PDB file of C-alpha atoms in Angstrom:
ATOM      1  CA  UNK A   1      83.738  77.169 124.676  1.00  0.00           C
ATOM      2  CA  UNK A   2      83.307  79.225 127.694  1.00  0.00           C
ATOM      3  CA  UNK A   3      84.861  82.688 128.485  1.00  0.00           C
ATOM      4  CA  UNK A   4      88.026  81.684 130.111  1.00  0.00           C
ATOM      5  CA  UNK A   5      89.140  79.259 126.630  1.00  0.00           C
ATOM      6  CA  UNK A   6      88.184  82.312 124.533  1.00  0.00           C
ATOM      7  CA  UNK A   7      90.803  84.779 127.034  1.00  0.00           C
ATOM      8  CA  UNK A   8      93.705  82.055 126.609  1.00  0.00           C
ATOM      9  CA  UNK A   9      96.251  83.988 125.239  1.00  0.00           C
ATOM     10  CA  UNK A  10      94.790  87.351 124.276  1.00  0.00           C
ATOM     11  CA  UNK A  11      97.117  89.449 126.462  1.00  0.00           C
ATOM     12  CA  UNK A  12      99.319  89.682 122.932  1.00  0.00           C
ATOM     13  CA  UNK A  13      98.050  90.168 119.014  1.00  0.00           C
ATOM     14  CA  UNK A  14     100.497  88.567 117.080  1.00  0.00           C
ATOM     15  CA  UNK A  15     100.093  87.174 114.148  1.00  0.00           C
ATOM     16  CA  UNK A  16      97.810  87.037 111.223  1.00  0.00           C
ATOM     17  CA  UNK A  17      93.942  87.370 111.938  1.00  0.00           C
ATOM     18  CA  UNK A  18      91.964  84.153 111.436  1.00  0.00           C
ATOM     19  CA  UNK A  19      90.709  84.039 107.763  1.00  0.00           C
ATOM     20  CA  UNK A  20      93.290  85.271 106.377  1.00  0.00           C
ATOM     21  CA  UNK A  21      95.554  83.344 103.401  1.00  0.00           C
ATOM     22  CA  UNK A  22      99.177  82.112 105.016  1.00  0.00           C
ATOM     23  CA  UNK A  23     101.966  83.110 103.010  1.00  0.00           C
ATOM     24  CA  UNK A  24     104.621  81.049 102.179  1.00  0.00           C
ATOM     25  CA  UNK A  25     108.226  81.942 103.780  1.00  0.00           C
ATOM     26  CA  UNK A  26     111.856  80.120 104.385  1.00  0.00           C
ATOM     27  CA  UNK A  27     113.375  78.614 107.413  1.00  0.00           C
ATOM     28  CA  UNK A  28     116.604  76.604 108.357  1.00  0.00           C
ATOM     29  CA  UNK A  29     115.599  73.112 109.302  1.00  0.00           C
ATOM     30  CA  UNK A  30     118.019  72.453 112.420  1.00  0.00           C
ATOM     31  CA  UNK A  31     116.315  69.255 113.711  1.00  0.00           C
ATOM     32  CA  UNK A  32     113.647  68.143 110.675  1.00  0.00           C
ATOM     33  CA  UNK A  33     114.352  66.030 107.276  1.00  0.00           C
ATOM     34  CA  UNK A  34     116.043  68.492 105.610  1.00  0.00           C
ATOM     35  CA  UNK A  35     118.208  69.204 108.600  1.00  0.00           C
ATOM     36  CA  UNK A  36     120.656  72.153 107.015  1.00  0.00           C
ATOM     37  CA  UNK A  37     118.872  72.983 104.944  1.00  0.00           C
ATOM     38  CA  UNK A  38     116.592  76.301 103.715  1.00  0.00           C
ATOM     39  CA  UNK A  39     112.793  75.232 102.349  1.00  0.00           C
ATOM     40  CA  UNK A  40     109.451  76.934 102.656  1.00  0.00           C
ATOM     41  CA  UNK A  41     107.631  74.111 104.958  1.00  0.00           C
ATOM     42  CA  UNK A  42     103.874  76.218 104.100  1.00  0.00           C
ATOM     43  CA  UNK A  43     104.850  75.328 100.627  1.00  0.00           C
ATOM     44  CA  UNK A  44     105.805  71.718 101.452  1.00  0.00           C
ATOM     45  CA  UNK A  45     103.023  71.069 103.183  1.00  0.00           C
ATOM     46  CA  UNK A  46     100.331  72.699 100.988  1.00  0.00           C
ATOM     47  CA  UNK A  47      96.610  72.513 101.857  1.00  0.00           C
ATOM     48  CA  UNK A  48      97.344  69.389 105.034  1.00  0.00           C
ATOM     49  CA  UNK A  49      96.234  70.863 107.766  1.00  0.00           C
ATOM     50  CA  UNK A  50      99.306  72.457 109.537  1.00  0.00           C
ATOM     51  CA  UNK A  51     100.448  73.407 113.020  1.00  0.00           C
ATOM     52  CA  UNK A  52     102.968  76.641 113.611  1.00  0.00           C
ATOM     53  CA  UNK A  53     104.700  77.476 116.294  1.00  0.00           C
ATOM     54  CA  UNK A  54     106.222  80.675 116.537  1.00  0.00           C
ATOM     55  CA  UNK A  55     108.656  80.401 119.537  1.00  0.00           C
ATOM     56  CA  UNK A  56     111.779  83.209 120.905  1.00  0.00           C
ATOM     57  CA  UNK A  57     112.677  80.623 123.497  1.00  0.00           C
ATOM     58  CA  UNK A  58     112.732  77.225 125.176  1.00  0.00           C
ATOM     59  CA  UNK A  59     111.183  76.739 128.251  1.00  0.00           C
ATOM     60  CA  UNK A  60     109.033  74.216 129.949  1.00  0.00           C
ATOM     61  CA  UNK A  61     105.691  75.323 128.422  1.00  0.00           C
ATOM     62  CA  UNK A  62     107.265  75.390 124.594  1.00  0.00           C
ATOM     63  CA  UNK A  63     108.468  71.667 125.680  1.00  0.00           C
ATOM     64  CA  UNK A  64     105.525  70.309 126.537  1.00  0.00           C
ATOM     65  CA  UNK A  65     103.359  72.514 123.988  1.00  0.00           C
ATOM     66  CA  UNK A  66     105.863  71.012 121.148  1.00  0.00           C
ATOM     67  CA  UNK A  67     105.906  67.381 122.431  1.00  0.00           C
ATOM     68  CA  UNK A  68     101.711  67.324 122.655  1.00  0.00           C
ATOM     69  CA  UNK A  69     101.650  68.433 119.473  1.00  0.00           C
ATOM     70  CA  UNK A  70     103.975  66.364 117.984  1.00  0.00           C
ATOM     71  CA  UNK A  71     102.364  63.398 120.041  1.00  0.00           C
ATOM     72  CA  UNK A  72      98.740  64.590 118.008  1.00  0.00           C
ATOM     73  CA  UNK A  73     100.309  64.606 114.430  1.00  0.00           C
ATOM     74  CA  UNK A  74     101.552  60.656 114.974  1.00  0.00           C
ATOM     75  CA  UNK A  75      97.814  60.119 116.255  1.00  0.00           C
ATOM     76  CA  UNK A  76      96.327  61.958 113.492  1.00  0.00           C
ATOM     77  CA  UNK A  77      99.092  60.910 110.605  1.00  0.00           C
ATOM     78  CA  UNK A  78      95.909  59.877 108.692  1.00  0.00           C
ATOM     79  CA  UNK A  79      94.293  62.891 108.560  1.00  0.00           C
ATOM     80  CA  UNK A  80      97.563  64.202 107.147  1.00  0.00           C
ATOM     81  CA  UNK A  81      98.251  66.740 110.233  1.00  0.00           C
ATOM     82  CA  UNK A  82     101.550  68.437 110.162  1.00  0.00           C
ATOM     83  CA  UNK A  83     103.537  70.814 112.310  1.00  0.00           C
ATOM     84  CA  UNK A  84     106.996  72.405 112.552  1.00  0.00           C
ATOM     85  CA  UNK A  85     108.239  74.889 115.513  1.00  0.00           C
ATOM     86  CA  UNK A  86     109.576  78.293 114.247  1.00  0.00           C
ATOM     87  CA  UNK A  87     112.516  79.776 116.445  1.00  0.00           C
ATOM     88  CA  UNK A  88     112.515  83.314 115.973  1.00  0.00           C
ATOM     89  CA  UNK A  89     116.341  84.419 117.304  1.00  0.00           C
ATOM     90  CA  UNK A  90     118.593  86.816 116.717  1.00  0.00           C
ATOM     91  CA  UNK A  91     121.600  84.385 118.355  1.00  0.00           C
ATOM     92  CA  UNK A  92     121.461  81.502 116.300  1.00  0.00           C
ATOM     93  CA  UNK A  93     124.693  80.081 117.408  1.00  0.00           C
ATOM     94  CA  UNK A  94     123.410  79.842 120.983  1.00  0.00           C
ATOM     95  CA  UNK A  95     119.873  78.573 120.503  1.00  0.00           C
ATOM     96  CA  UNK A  96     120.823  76.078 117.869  1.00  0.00           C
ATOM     97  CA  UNK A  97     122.490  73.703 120.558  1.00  0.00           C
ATOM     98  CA  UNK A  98     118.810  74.220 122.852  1.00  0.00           C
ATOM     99  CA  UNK A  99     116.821  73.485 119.587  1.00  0.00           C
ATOM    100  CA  UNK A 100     118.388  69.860 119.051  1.00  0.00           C
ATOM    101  CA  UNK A 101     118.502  69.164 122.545  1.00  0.00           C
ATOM    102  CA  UNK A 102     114.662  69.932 122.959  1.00  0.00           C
ATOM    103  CA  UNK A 103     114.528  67.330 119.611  1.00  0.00           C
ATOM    104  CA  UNK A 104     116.596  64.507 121.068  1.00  0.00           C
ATOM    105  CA  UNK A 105     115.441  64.940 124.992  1.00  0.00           C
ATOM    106  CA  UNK A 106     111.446  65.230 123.753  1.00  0.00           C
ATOM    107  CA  UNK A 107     112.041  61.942 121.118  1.00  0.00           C
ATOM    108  CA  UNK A 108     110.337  63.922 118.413  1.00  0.00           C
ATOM    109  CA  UNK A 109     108.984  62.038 115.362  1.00  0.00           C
ATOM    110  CA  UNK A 110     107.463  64.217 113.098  1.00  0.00           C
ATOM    111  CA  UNK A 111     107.746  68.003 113.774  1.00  0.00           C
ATOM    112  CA  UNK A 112     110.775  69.796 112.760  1.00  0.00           C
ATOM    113  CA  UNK A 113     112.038  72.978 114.585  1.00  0.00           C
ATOM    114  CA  UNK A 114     113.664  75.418 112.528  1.00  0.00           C
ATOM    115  CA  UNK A 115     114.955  78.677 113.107  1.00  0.00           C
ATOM    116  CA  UNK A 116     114.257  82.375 110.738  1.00  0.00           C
ATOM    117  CA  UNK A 117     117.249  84.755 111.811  1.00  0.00           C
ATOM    118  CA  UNK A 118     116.518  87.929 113.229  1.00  0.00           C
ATOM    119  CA  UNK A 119     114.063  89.229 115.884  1.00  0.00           C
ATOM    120  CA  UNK A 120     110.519  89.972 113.366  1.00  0.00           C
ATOM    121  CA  UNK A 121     110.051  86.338 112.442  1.00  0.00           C
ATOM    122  CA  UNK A 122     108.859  86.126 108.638  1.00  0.00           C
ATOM    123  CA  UNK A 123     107.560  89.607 107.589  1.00  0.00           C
ATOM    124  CA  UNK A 124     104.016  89.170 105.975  1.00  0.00           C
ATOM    125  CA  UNK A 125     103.483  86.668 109.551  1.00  0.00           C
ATOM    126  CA  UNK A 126     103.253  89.997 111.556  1.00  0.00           C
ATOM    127  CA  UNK A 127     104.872  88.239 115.191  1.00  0.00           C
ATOM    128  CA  UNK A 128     104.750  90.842 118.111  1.00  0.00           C
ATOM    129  CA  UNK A 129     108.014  91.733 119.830  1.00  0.00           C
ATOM    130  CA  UNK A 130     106.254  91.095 123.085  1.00  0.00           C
ATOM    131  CA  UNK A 131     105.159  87.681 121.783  1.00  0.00           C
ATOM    132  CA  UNK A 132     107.029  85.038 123.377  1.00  0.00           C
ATOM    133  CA  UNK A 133     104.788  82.101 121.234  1.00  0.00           C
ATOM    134  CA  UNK A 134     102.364  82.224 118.652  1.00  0.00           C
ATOM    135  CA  UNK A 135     100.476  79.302 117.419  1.00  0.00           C
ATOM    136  CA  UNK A 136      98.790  79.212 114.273  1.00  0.00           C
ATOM    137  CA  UNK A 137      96.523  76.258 112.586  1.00  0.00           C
ATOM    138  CA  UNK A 138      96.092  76.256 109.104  1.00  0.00           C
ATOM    139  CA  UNK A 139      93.986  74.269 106.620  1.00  0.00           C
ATOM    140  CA  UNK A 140      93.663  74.700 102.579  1.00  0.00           C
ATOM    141  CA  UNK A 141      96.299  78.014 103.373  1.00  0.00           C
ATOM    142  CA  UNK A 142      93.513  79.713 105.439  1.00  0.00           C
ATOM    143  CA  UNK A 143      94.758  80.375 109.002  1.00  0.00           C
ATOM    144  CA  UNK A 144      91.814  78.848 111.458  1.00  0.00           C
ATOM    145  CA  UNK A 145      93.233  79.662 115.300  1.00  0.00           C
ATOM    146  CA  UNK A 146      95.861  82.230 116.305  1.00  0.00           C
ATOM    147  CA  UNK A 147      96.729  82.617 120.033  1.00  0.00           C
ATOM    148  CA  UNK A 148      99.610  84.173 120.994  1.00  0.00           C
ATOM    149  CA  UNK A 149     101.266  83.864 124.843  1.00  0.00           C
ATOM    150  CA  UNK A 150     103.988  86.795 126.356  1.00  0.00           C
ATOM    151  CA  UNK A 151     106.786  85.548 128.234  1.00  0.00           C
ATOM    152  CA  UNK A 152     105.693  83.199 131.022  1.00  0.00           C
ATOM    153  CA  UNK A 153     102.021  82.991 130.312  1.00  0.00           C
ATOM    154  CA  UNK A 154     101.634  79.859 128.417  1.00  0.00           C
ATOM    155  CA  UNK A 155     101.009  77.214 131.061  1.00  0.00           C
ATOM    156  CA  UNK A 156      99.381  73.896 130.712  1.00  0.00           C
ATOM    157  CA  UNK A 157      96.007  74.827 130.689  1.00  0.00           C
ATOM    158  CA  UNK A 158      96.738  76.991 127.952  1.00  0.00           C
ATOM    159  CA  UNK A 159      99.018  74.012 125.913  1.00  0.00           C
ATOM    160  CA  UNK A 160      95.955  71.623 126.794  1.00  0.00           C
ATOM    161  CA  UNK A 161      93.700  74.312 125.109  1.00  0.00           C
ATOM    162  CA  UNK A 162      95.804  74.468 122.121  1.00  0.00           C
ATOM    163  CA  UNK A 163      96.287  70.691 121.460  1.00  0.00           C
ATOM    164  CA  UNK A 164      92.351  69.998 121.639  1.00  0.00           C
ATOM    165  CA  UNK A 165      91.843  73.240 119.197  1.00  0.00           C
ATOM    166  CA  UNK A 166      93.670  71.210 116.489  1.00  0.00           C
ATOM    167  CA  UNK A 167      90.242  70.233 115.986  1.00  0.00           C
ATOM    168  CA  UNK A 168      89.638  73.147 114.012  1.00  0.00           C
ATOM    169  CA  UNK A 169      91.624  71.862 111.107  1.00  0.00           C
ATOM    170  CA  UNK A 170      91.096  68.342 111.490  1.00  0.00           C
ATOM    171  CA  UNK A 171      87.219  68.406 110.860  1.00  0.00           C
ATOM    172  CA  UNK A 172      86.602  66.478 114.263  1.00  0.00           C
TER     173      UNK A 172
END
């Protein structure tokens, strides 16, 4: 991996540091199985290798970030990949309506978008104000790739980056 990969998205720390254990923490499914619901989906999912997105918006990038990804967990279902998208919002009346459009426009299958009220995200996760995504990969509860984008700079490069780093927890 040259330079430029390794820059992708250090303009904002957010997040826990790679290494560390991922703790477990609650969300409201809007879009997922258990739509209406409040779970723990690090608990659900155990040690399967597992995608997070931590989002405080929809826009183009998030779409096609979130669609990729949830293109690679059909392709890898047998290597047990799994993701979910993580709204972080403290106006859950208004993004709820944008979080099941961005479901039923982008046809996903298998990732769920949920939302955690209130502008911190889950509190041991340690998501930046100034952190419009963070994406963390997880295998066996040990976080493996953090990158974390402010407003406006994840672009496709960046979401192409991200989809091939799934890698990291798929053992290929």
């Amino acid at each position: 991996i040259g330079f430029a990969a390794e820059k992708a998205g250090d303009d904002v720390k957010s997040g826990l540091a790679v290494g560390e254990v991922v703790p477990a923490f609650n969300v409201r499914d809007i879009t997922g199985p258990q739509k209406g619901k409040t779970l723990c989906y690090r608990c659900r999912y155990g040690n399967a290798p597992t995608v997070a997105i931590f989002a405080r918006d929809i826009d183009d990038s998030l779409t096609s970030l979130v669609k990729q990804i949830d293109d690679r967990q059909v392709a890898e279902s047998d290597k047990g990949l799994k993701s979910f998208v993580i709204f972080i919002n403290d106006d859950p009346d208004t993004i709820e309506p944008k979080i099941e459009s961005l479901a039923k426009d982008q046809k996903l299958t298998g990732t769920p978008l949920t939302l955690i009220e209130g502008v911190q995200g889950p509190p041991d996760y340690k998501i930046a104000k100034d952190a419009a995504v963070t994406v963390m990969m997880w295998v066996e509860g040990e976080l493996k790739v953090n990158r974390a984008f402010a407003k406006n700079k994840l672009d496709s490069a960046a979401v192409k980056q991200l989809v091939g780093e799934t890698s990291k927890i798929l053992g290929n």
